[in-house]
Short mmCIF file of C-alpha atoms in Angstrom, two decimals:
data_model
loop_
_atom_site.label_atom_id
_atom_site.label_comp_id
_atom_site.label_asym_id
_atom_site.label_seq_id
_atom_site.Cartn_x
_atom_site.Cartn_y
_atom_site.Cartn_z
CA MET O 1 108.82 98.51 107.67
CA TYR O 2 105.12 97.69 107.67
CA ASP O 3 102.53 98.49 110.33
CA ASP O 4 99.57 96.27 111.07
CA ILE O 5 97.01 96.28 108.27
CA GLY O 6 94.07 98.52 109.03
CA ARG O 7 91.86 99.48 106.12
CA VAL O 8 92.13 97.66 102.80
CA GLY O 9 91.46 99.53 99.56
CA PHE O 10 89.92 98.11 96.42
CA VAL O 11 89.88 99.80 93.02
CA GLY O 12 87.86 98.11 90.26
CA LEU O 13 84.62 96.54 91.43
CA GLY O 14 83.41 94.63 88.38
CA ALA O 15 82.21 91.04 88.52
CA MET O 16 85.53 89.62 89.69
CA GLY O 17 86.65 92.61 91.74
CA SER O 18 83.42 92.85 93.71
CA GLY O 19 83.58 89.14 94.51
CA ILE O 20 87.15 89.45 95.77
CA ALA O 21 86.33 92.55 97.81
CA ARG O 22 83.44 90.66 99.39
CA ARG O 23 85.75 87.81 100.43
CA ILE O 24 88.15 90.29 102.03
CA MET O 25 85.25 91.88 103.93
CA ASP O 26 83.97 88.45 104.98
CA ALA O 27 87.43 87.74 106.41
CA GLY O 28 86.88 90.61 108.82
CA HIS O 29 88.72 93.47 107.10
CA THR O 30 87.44 97.02 106.66
CA VAL O 31 87.38 97.78 102.93
CA VAL O 32 87.27 101.15 101.19
CA GLY O 33 86.40 100.95 97.51
CA TRP O 34 86.29 102.95 94.31
CA ASN O 35 84.82 102.08 90.95
CA ARG O 36 84.27 104.20 87.87
CA THR O 37 80.54 103.41 88.11
CA ARG O 38 79.50 103.66 91.75
CA SER O 39 76.18 101.88 91.23
CA LYS O 40 78.02 98.64 90.48
CA ALA O 41 79.35 98.70 94.04
CA GLN O 42 75.99 99.26 95.72
CA ASP O 43 75.71 95.75 97.13
CA LEU O 44 79.12 96.14 98.78
CA LEU O 45 78.23 99.58 100.10
CA ASP O 46 75.04 98.14 101.58
CA ALA O 47 77.19 95.46 103.24
CA GLY O 48 79.35 98.08 104.94
CA MET O 49 82.13 98.88 102.48
CA GLY O 50 83.45 102.44 102.67
CA TRP O 51 83.65 104.65 99.60
CA ALA O 52 86.34 106.96 98.25
CA ASP O 53 85.77 109.45 95.46
CA THR O 54 89.08 108.80 93.67
CA PRO O 55 91.79 106.12 93.52
CA ARG O 56 94.09 108.61 95.25
CA GLU O 57 91.75 108.77 98.23
CA VAL O 58 91.71 104.98 98.41
CA ALA O 59 95.51 104.93 98.59
CA GLU O 60 95.59 107.73 101.16
CA GLN O 61 93.08 106.03 103.45
CA CYS O 62 94.34 102.43 103.25
CA ASP O 63 97.42 100.42 104.19
CA VAL O 64 97.00 97.91 101.37
CA VAL O 65 95.33 98.65 98.03
CA PHE O 66 94.13 96.02 95.56
CA THR O 67 93.31 96.78 91.94
CA MET O 68 91.33 94.55 89.60
CA LEU O 69 90.95 96.31 86.27
CA THR O 70 90.27 95.25 82.69
CA ASN O 71 93.61 95.86 81.02
CA THR O 72 96.90 97.76 81.03
CA ALA O 73 95.31 101.04 79.96
CA ALA O 74 92.76 100.93 82.78
CA VAL O 75 95.49 100.29 85.37
CA GLU O 76 97.56 103.18 83.97
CA VAL O 77 94.58 105.55 84.25
CA ALA O 78 93.95 104.51 87.85
CA ALA O 79 97.64 104.94 88.70
CA HIS O 80 98.44 108.33 87.22
CA GLY O 81 97.28 111.92 87.45
CA ASP O 82 96.33 114.10 90.39
CA ASP O 83 93.61 111.65 91.44
CA GLY O 84 95.64 108.50 90.75
CA LEU O 85 96.91 105.85 93.14
CA LEU O 86 100.52 106.99 92.89
CA ALA O 87 99.58 110.40 94.27
CA GLY O 88 98.14 108.77 97.40
CA LEU O 89 100.80 106.15 98.14
CA ALA O 90 103.47 106.59 100.80
CA ALA O 91 106.09 104.63 102.72
CA GLY O 92 104.75 101.50 104.37
CA LYS O 93 101.84 101.03 101.97
CA VAL O 94 101.44 98.14 99.53
CA TRP O 95 99.69 98.16 96.16
CA ALA O 96 98.79 94.65 94.96
CA ASP O 97 97.56 94.54 91.36
CA LEU O 98 95.31 91.55 90.64
CA SER O 99 94.85 92.52 86.98
CA THR O 100 96.39 90.80 83.94
CA ILE O 101 98.44 93.50 82.22
CA ALA O 102 101.53 93.84 80.02
CA PRO O 103 104.49 92.47 82.00
CA GLU O 104 106.83 95.34 81.09
CA ARG O 105 104.28 97.89 82.30
CA SER O 106 103.81 95.97 85.53
CA VAL O 107 107.57 96.17 86.18
CA ALA O 108 107.57 99.89 85.30
CA LEU O 109 104.74 100.51 87.76
CA ALA O 110 106.74 98.73 90.47
CA GLU O 111 109.54 101.24 89.90
CA GLU O 112 107.12 104.18 90.03
CA VAL O 113 105.58 102.89 93.24
CA ALA O 114 109.01 102.39 94.83
CA ALA O 115 109.71 106.09 94.21
CA THR O 116 106.80 106.93 96.55
CA GLY O 117 108.24 104.77 99.32
CA ALA O 118 105.48 102.19 98.90
CA CYS O 119 105.80 98.68 97.45
CA TYR O 120 104.09 97.16 94.41
CA LEU O 121 103.22 93.49 93.99
CA ASP O 122 101.94 91.89 90.80
CA THR O 123 99.34 89.48 92.14
CA PRO O 124 97.33 88.14 89.18
CA VAL O 125 94.64 85.58 89.91
CA SER O 126 93.68 82.44 88.04
CA GLY O 127 90.05 81.44 87.97
CA SER O 128 86.58 82.81 87.35
CA PRO O 129 83.73 84.17 89.49
CA ALA O 130 82.62 80.53 89.83
CA THR O 131 86.07 79.50 91.06
CA LEU O 132 86.11 82.44 93.45
CA ALA O 133 82.67 81.60 94.85
CA ALA O 134 83.77 78.00 95.39
CA GLY O 135 86.84 79.17 97.33
CA GLN O 136 89.26 77.77 94.75
CA MET O 137 90.85 80.92 93.34
CA SER O 138 94.63 80.87 92.98
CA VAL O 139 96.95 83.86 93.33
CA MET O 140 100.48 84.32 92.00
CA VAL O 141 102.79 86.92 93.53
CA GLY O 142 105.77 88.85 92.20
CA GLY O 143 107.71 91.48 94.14
CA GLU O 144 109.60 92.01 97.38
CA ARG O 145 109.31 89.03 99.67
CA SER O 146 108.78 91.24 102.72
CA ALA O 147 105.76 92.88 101.09
CA TYR O 148 104.38 89.47 100.18
CA ASP O 149 104.80 88.27 103.76
CA HIS O 150 102.94 91.38 104.94
CA VAL O 151 99.86 90.75 102.77
CA GLU O 152 99.93 86.94 102.59
CA ALA O 153 96.95 86.51 104.93
CA LEU O 154 94.91 88.89 102.79
CA LEU O 155 95.78 86.90 99.68
CA HIS O 156 94.64 83.70 101.39
CA ALA O 157 91.31 85.41 102.03
CA ILE O 158 90.95 85.69 98.23
CA GLY O 159 91.81 82.05 97.58
CA PRO O 160 93.57 79.14 99.26
CA LYS O 161 96.21 78.63 96.59
CA VAL O 162 98.82 81.39 96.85
CA THR O 163 102.25 81.01 95.22
CA TYR O 164 105.18 83.38 95.58
CA ILE O 165 106.88 83.34 92.15
CA GLY O 166 109.78 85.78 92.45
CA PRO O 167 110.68 89.42 91.64
CA ASN O 168 108.31 92.00 90.19
CA GLY O 169 106.96 90.89 86.82
CA HIS O 170 107.46 87.18 87.34
CA ALA O 171 103.92 86.55 88.56
CA ILE O 172 102.34 88.41 85.65
CA LEU O 173 104.60 86.51 83.24
CA THR O 174 103.40 83.27 84.81
CA LYS O 175 99.78 84.38 84.49
CA VAL O 176 100.25 85.15 80.78
CA ALA O 177 101.63 81.63 80.25
CA ILE O 178 98.75 80.06 82.18
CA ASN O 179 96.15 82.00 80.22
CA LEU O 180 97.82 81.06 76.95
CA SER O 181 97.37 77.40 77.88
CA LEU O 182 93.82 78.00 79.09
CA VAL O 183 92.59 79.71 75.92
CA VAL O 184 94.30 77.20 73.62
CA SER O 185 92.84 74.22 75.51
CA VAL O 186 89.30 75.64 75.64
CA THR O 187 89.40 76.53 71.93
CA ALA O 188 90.65 73.02 71.13
CA PHE O 189 87.71 71.64 73.09
CA ALA O 190 85.26 73.63 70.94
CA GLU O 191 87.01 72.23 67.85
CA ALA O 192 86.73 68.66 69.13
CA VAL O 193 83.04 68.99 69.99
CA THR O 194 82.28 70.38 66.53
CA LEU O 195 84.13 67.50 64.87
CA VAL O 196 81.98 64.77 66.43
CA GLU O 197 78.81 66.84 66.36
CA LYS O 198 79.23 67.03 62.58
CA ALA O 199 79.43 63.22 62.60
CA GLY O 200 76.10 63.02 64.41
CA VAL O 201 77.14 62.75 68.08
CA ASP O 202 74.79 64.54 70.44
CA ARG O 203 76.46 67.65 71.81
CA ALA O 204 75.17 67.18 75.37
CA ALA O 205 76.38 63.57 75.39
CA MET O 206 79.84 64.66 74.19
CA VAL O 207 80.06 67.30 76.91
CA ASP O 208 78.94 64.80 79.54
CA ALA O 209 81.56 62.28 78.40
CA ALA O 210 84.29 64.93 78.39
CA LEU O 211 83.47 65.95 81.95
CA LYS O 212 83.99 62.33 83.01
CA SER O 213 87.24 61.96 81.07
CA VAL O 214 90.91 62.76 81.63
CA ILE O 215 90.51 66.18 79.94
CA ALA O 216 88.12 67.41 82.63
CA SER O 217 90.39 70.14 83.93
CA PRO O 218 88.90 72.83 86.22
CA VAL O 219 88.41 75.22 83.29
CA ILE O 220 86.74 72.58 81.12
CA GLY O 221 84.71 71.61 84.16
CA TYR O 222 83.00 74.97 84.54
CA ARG O 223 83.04 76.06 80.89
CA ALA O 224 82.03 72.92 78.92
CA PRO O 225 78.44 72.99 80.25
CA LEU O 226 78.01 76.36 78.50
CA LEU O 227 77.84 74.46 75.19
CA VAL O 228 74.64 72.87 76.46
CA ASP O 229 73.21 75.65 78.61
CA ASP O 230 74.61 79.06 77.67
CA ASP O 231 73.76 80.92 80.87
CA THR O 232 77.01 82.50 82.08
CA VAL O 233 79.80 84.70 80.71
CA TYR O 234 83.11 84.10 82.45
CA ALA O 235 85.11 86.09 79.89
CA ASP O 236 84.08 87.22 76.42
CA VAL O 237 86.23 86.95 73.29
CA GLU O 238 87.72 90.43 73.51
CA LEU O 239 88.78 90.03 77.13
CA GLN O 240 90.24 86.57 76.58
CA GLN O 241 92.06 87.49 73.38
CA LYS O 242 93.81 90.27 75.29
CA ASP O 243 95.77 87.57 77.12
CA LEU O 244 96.83 85.89 73.87
CA VAL O 245 98.00 89.23 72.48
CA LEU O 246 100.13 89.74 75.61
CA ALA O 247 101.67 86.30 75.02
CA GLN O 248 102.30 87.01 71.32
CA GLU O 249 103.98 90.32 72.14
CA LEU O 250 106.17 88.58 74.69
CA GLY O 251 107.01 85.83 72.22
CA ARG O 252 108.10 88.36 69.60
CA LYS O 253 110.23 90.20 72.15
CA LEU O 254 111.94 87.02 73.38
CA GLY O 255 112.16 85.20 70.04
CA VAL O 256 109.98 82.32 71.20
CA MET O 257 107.75 80.42 68.74
CA LEU O 258 104.08 80.35 69.76
CA PRO O 259 102.30 78.57 66.90
CA ALA O 260 99.39 77.25 68.98
CA CYS O 261 98.88 80.69 70.51
CA SER O 262 98.91 82.37 67.09
CA ALA O 263 96.42 79.93 65.55
CA THR O 264 94.11 80.27 68.53
CA SER O 265 94.28 84.06 68.41
CA GLU O 266 93.21 83.93 64.75
CA MET O 267 90.24 81.80 65.77
CA LEU O 268 89.29 84.32 68.43
CA SER O 269 89.56 87.11 65.85
CA ALA O 270 86.97 85.25 63.77
CA ALA O 271 84.81 84.74 66.85
CA ARG O 272 84.70 88.50 67.47
CA SER O 273 82.41 88.73 64.42
CA SER O 274 80.11 85.99 65.73
CA ASP O 275 76.53 86.85 66.59
CA LEU O 276 77.41 85.38 69.98
CA ALA O 277 80.50 87.52 70.58
CA ASP O 278 78.96 88.90 73.76
CA ARG O 279 78.74 85.41 75.28
CA ASP O 280 81.53 83.44 76.93
CA PHE O 281 84.41 83.00 74.51
CA LEU O 282 83.89 79.21 74.37
CA VAL O 283 80.34 79.74 73.13
CA SER O 284 81.33 82.28 70.46
CA VAL O 285 84.28 80.19 69.25
CA ALA O 286 82.08 77.09 69.07
CA ASP O 287 79.56 79.10 67.05
CA VAL O 288 82.24 79.94 64.45
CA TYR O 289 83.40 76.32 64.26
CA ARG O 290 79.84 75.05 63.81
CA ARG O 291 79.00 77.53 61.07
CA ALA O 292 82.23 76.81 59.19
CA ALA O 293 81.55 73.06 59.43
CA GLY O 294 77.96 73.39 58.27
CA VAL O 295 76.61 71.95 61.51
CA GLU O 296 72.91 72.67 61.74
CA ILE O 297 72.25 75.27 64.41
CA PRO O 298 68.88 74.98 66.18
#
């Protein structure tokens, strides 16, 4: 069903997408890219990446196409229309979407792609640009097993931890659940730091102790230092709250209680009005907690 992989397409070359495309190129693959703003891809172009003028051209020129876009709406725009990916797909091609989008739309896209003769995989990733750079990104996969087998080596070029979950939609459902846990745990960490900071504990000392404790998960490991040295944005409040909204919508549809998710989403709503809303969501949430607690801000 599938021929050997020749050119690999990549649509969506933001901070995460460009890093993933670079890893695929470093693994020896020829990559053809498209991004709404071409200038953001200049480093990749200088490194030898090819360019297509539309998502459709990417799909026409490549055997496998990856997308890494902000949200469901952005993926829909890239997919549809005369210049969209669907117009360029054909039998034997694979579209692997790395984005975190609404599960029901991911399944619907799989059906639309199947009508072209191609195959769609939901392949959301877990991690950050820091995780990616360290070679620790994880990938979850939903869709036809034969398509997964075809692109598995490419996925391992993105990160060493690749897990086949099941049919279309199951990987994106798993990613929503993982991000729910991530955002709740990071928000709880901001709450805990504020509590003891109000009691007089030095913030840097608290962060140092946490990083040496049993709560030092990978996400706390790379995010907690931002409360001491705010120098990186892994995901801002708006982007991170998108994942909680996806979880809440799923919970309503399935009749599943999500009290921790709901409370955390309310906290992120408050953080969107923070003066630091453009920083990493941990920093902006911590800012809201500190102000509400009356903690003196330097």
